[in-house]
CSV table of C-alpha atoms in Angstrom, one decimal:
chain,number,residue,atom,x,y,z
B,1,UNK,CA,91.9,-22.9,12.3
B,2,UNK,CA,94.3,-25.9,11.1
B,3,UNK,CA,93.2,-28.1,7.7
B,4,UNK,CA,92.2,-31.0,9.3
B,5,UNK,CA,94.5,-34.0,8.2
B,6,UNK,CA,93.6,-36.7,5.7
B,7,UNK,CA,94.2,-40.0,8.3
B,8,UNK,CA,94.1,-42.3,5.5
B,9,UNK,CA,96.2,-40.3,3.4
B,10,UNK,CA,98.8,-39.6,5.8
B,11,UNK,CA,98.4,-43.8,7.3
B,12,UNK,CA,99.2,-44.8,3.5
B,13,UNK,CA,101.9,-42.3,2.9
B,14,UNK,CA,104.0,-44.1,5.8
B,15,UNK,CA,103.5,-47.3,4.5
B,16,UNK,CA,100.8,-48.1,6.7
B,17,UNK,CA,97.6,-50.1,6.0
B,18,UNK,CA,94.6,-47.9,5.9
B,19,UNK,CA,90.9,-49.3,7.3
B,20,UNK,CA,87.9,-48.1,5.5
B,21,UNK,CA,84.0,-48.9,6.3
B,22,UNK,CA,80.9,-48.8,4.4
B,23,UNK,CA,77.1,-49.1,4.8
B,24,UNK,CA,76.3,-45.9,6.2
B,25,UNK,CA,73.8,-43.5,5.5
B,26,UNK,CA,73.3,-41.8,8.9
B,27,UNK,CA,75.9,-39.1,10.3
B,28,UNK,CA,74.4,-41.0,13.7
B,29,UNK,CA,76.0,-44.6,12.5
B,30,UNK,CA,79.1,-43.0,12.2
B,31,UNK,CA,79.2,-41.8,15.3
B,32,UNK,CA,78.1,-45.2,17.0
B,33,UNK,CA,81.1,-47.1,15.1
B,34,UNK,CA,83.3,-44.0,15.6
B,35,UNK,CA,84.8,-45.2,18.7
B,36,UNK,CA,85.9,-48.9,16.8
B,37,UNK,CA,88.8,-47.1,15.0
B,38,UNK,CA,88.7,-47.5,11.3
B,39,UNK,CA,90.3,-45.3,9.4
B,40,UNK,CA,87.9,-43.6,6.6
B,41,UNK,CA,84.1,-43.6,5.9
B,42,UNK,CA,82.9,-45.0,2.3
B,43,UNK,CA,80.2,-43.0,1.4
B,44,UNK,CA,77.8,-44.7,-1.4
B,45,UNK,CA,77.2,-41.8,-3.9
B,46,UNK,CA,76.9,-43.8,-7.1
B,47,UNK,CA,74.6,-47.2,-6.0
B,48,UNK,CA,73.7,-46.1,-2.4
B,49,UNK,CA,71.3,-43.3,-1.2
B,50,UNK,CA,74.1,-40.4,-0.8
B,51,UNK,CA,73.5,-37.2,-2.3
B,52,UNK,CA,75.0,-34.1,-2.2
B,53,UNK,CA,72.4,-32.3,0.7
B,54,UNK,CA,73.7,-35.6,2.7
B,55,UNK,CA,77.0,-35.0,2.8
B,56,UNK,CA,77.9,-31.7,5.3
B,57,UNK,CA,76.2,-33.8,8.1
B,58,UNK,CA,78.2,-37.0,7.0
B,59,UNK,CA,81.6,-35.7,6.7
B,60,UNK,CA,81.3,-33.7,9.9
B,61,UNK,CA,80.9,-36.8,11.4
B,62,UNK,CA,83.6,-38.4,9.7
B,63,UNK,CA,85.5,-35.2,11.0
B,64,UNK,CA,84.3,-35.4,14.5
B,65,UNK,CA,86.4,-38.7,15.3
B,66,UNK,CA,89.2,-38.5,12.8
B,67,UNK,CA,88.1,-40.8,9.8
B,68,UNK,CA,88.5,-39.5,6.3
B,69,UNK,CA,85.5,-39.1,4.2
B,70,UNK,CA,85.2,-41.6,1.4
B,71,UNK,CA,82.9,-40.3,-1.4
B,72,UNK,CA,82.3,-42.3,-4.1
B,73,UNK,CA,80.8,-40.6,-7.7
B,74,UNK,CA,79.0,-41.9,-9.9
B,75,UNK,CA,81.0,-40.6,-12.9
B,76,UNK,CA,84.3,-39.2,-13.7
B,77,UNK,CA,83.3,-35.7,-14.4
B,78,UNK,CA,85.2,-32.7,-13.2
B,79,UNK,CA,82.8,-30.4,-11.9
B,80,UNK,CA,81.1,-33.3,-9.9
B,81,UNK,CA,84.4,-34.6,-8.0
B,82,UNK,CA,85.3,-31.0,-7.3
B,83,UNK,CA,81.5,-29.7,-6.0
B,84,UNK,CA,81.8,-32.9,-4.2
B,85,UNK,CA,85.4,-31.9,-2.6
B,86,UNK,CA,83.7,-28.4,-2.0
B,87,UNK,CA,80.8,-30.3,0.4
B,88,UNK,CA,83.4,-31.6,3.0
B,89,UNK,CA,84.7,-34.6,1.6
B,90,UNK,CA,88.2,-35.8,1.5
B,91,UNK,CA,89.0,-38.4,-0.5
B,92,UNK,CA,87.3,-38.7,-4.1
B,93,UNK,CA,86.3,-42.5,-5.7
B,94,UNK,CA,85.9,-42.3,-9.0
B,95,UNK,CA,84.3,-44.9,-11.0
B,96,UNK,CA,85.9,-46.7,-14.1
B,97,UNK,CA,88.9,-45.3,-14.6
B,98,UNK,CA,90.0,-47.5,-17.9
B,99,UNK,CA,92.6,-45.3,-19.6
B,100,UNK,CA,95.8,-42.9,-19.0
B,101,UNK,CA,92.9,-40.0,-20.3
B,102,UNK,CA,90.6,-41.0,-17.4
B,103,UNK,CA,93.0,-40.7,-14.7
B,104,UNK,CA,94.1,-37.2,-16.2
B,105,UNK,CA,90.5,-36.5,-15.9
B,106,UNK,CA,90.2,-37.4,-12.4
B,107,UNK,CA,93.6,-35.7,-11.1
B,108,UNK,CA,92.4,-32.3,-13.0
B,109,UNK,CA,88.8,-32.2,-11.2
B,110,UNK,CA,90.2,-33.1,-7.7
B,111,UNK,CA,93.3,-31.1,-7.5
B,112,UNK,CA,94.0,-27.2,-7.2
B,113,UNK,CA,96.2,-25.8,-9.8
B,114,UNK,CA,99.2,-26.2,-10.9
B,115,UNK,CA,98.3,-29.9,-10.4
B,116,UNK,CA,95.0,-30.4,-11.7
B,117,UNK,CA,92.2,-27.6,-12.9
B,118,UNK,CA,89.9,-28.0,-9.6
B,119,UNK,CA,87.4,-24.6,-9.3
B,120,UNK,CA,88.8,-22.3,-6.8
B,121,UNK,CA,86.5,-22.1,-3.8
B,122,UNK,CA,87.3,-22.7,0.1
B,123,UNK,CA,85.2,-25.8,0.8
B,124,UNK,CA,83.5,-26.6,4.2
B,125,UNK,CA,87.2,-28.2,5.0
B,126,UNK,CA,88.9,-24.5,4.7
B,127,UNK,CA,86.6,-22.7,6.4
B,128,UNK,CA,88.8,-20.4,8.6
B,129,UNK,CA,92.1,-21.7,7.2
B,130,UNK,CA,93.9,-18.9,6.0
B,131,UNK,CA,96.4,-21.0,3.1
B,132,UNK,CA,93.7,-23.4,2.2
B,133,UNK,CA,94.0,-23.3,-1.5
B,134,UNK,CA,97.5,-23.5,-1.1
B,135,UNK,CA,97.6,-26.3,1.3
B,136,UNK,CA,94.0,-28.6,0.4
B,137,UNK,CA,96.5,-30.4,-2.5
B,138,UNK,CA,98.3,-32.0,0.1
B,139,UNK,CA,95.5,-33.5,2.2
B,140,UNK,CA,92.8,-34.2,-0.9
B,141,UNK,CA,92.9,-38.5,-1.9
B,142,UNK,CA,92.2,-39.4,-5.3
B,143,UNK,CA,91.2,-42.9,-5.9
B,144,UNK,CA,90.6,-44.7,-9.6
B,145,UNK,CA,88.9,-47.5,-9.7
B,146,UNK,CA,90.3,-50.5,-11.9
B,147,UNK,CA,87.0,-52.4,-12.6
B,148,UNK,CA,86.9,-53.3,-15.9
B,149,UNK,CA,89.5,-55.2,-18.0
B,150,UNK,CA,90.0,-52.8,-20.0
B,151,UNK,CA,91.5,-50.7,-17.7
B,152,UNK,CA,93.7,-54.1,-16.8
B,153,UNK,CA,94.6,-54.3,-20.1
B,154,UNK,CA,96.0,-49.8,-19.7
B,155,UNK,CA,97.2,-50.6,-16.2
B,156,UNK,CA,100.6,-49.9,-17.1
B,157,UNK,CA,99.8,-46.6,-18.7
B,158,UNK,CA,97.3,-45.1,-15.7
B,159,UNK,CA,100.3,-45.9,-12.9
B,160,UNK,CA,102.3,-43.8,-14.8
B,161,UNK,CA,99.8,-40.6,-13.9
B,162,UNK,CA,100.7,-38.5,-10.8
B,163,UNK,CA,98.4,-37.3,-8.0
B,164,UNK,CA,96.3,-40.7,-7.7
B,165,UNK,CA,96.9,-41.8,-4.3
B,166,UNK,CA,95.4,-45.1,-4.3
B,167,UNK,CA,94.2,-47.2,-7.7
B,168,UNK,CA,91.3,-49.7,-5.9
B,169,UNK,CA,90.5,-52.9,-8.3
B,170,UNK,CA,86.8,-53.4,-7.4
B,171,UNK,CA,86.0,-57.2,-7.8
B,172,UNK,CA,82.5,-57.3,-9.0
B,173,UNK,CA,82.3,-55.2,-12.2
B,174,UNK,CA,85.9,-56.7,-13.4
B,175,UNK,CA,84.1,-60.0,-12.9
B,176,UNK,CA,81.3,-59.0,-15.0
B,177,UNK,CA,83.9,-57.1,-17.7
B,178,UNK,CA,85.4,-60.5,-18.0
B,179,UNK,CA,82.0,-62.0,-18.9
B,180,UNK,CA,81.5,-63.8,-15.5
B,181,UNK,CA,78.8,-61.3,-14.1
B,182,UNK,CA,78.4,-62.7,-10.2
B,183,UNK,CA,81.4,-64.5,-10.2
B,184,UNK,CA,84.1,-62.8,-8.7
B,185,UNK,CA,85.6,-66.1,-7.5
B,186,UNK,CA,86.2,-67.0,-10.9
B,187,UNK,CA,89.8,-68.4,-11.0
B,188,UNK,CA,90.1,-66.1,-14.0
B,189,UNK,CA,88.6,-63.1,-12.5
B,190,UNK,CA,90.9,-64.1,-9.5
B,191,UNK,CA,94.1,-64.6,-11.2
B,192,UNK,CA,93.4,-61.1,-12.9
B,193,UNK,CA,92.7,-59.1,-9.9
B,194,UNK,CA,95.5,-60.5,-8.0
B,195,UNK,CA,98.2,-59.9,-11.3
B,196,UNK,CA,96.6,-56.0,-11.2
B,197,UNK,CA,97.1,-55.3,-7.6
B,198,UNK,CA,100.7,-57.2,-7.9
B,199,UNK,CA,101.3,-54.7,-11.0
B,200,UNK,CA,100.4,-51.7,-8.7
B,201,UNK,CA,102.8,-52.2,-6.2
B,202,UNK,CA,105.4,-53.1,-8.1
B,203,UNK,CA,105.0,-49.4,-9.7
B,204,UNK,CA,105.7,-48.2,-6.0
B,205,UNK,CA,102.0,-47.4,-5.8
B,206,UNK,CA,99.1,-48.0,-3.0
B,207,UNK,CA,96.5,-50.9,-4.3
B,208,UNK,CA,93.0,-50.8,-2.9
B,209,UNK,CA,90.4,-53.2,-2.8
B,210,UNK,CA,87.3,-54.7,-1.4
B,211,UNK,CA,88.4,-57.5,1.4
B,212,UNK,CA,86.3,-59.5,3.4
B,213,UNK,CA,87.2,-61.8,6.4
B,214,UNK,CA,88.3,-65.0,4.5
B,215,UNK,CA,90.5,-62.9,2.0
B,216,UNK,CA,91.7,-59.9,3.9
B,217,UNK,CA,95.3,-61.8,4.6
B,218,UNK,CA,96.0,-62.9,1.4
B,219,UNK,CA,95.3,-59.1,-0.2
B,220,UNK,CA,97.7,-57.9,2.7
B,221,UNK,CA,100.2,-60.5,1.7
B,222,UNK,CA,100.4,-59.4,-1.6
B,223,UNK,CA,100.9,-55.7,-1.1
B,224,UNK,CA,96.8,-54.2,-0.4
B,225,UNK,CA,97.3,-50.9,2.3
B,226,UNK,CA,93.9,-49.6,1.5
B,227,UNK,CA,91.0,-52.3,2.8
B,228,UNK,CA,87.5,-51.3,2.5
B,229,UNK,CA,84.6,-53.8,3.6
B,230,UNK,CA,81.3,-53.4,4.7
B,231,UNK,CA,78.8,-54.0,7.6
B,232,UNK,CA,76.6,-56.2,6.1
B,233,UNK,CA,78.6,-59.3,6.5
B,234,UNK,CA,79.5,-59.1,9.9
B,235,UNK,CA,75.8,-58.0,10.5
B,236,UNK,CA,75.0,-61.8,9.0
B,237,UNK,CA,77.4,-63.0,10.8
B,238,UNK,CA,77.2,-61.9,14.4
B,239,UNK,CA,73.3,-62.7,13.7
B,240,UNK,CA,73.6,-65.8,13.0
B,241,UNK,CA,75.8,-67.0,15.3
B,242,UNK,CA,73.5,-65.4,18.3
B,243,UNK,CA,70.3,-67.2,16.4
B,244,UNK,CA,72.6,-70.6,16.5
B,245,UNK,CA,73.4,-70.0,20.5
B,246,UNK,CA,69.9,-69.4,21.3
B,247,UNK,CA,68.6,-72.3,19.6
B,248,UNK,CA,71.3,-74.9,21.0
B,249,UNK,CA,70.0,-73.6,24.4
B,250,UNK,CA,66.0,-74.3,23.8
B,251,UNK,CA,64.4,-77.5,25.2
């Protein structure tokens, strides 16, 4: 049995964008948008419905067409990012990552020793691979979250830590960290997102964030690989623009 490879990992790692969707809760959604070709899975474990029980179905799915499985936690807590490692994912979110500390924190619960101090146990991913512990290092994603401004203030500081693959500034809560809670198109908020995912790259880093259709370009102009956006606008959309047809059609 061969590890299975980390797409987004590997996608990012030769300087290509990497594609990530969220909104799903059903290892049967993921197989319907399967065939569309994104790269990774998001997987709501800290505001959605995803709990641990969920997620052998849900990252065998992810595994079945060749998407990475996103988890996100709802804390930066070792035991939690590496139990959720052990139930099949393959890339780790972890929320609030504000200081140099809390990305040592995150690299030492998702990464096997000598890198980081993750428990020792072959998860769903190694069953049958022989040099799993050996090997999993190479093909586990750690991603920090910049989301407050805090952590914009000890940007500098957290790029410097090793084994983070991709540090993801997360619009909404920076908005509201700022004192402009539902504003993320605050020119503030805006002009301090974009000067923190220009910061990343220029450490020879991979940015992250949330992109939508009207922004997408700009966020891949500045140096964004890793684009994550969810269903729900396009759901709206496509909607609404079948509604609109209909209706110009009615006598």
């Amino acid at each position: 049995m061969e590890l299975r490879p980390n797409r987004i990992r590997r996608k990012l790692e030769a300087g290509e964008p990497a594609f990530v969707i969220g909104g799903f809760t059903h290892a049967d959604d993921i197989d319907a948008f399967g065939p569309v070709g994104f790269d990774g899975v998001w997987l709501e474990g800290e505001h959605g419905g995803v709990d641990a029980a969920d997620l052998g179905n849900l990252t065998r799915a992810c595994d079945i067409w060749g998407m990475t499985s996103v988890v996100r936690v709802n804390r930066n807590e070792q035991g939690l990012i590496y139990r959720t490692l052990d139930r099949g994912a393959q890339a780790i979110v972890v929320p609030h990552v504000d200081t140099r500390a809390d990305a040592q924190n995150l690299v030492a619960g998702g990464k096997f020793p000598p890198l980081g101090k993750r428990g020792l146990f072959t998860s769903r991913q190694g069953y049958g691979v022989g040099d799993y512990l050996a090997r999993a290092n190479d093909e586990t994603l750690l991603i920090a979250l910049i989301e407050d401004i805090e952590a914009w203030r000890n940007l500098d500081e957290i790029l410097e830590v090793e084994g983070i693959g991709v540090f993801f500034v997360a619009p909404s809560d920076f908005a509201a960290s700022m004192g402009h809670i539902g504003e993320m198109g605050h020119p503030d908020v805006q002009e301090k997102i974009d000067d923190a995912l220009k910061r990343i790259v220029a450490a020879g880093r991979t940015a992250g964030t949330l992109a939508m259709n009207n922004n997408v370009r700009h966020f891949a102009e500045i140096g964004v690989r890793f684009f994550f956006t969810v269903t729900g606008p396009w759901v709206a959309a496509g909607a609404g623009a079948f509604k609109a047809s209909a209706l110009e059609g009615v006598t």
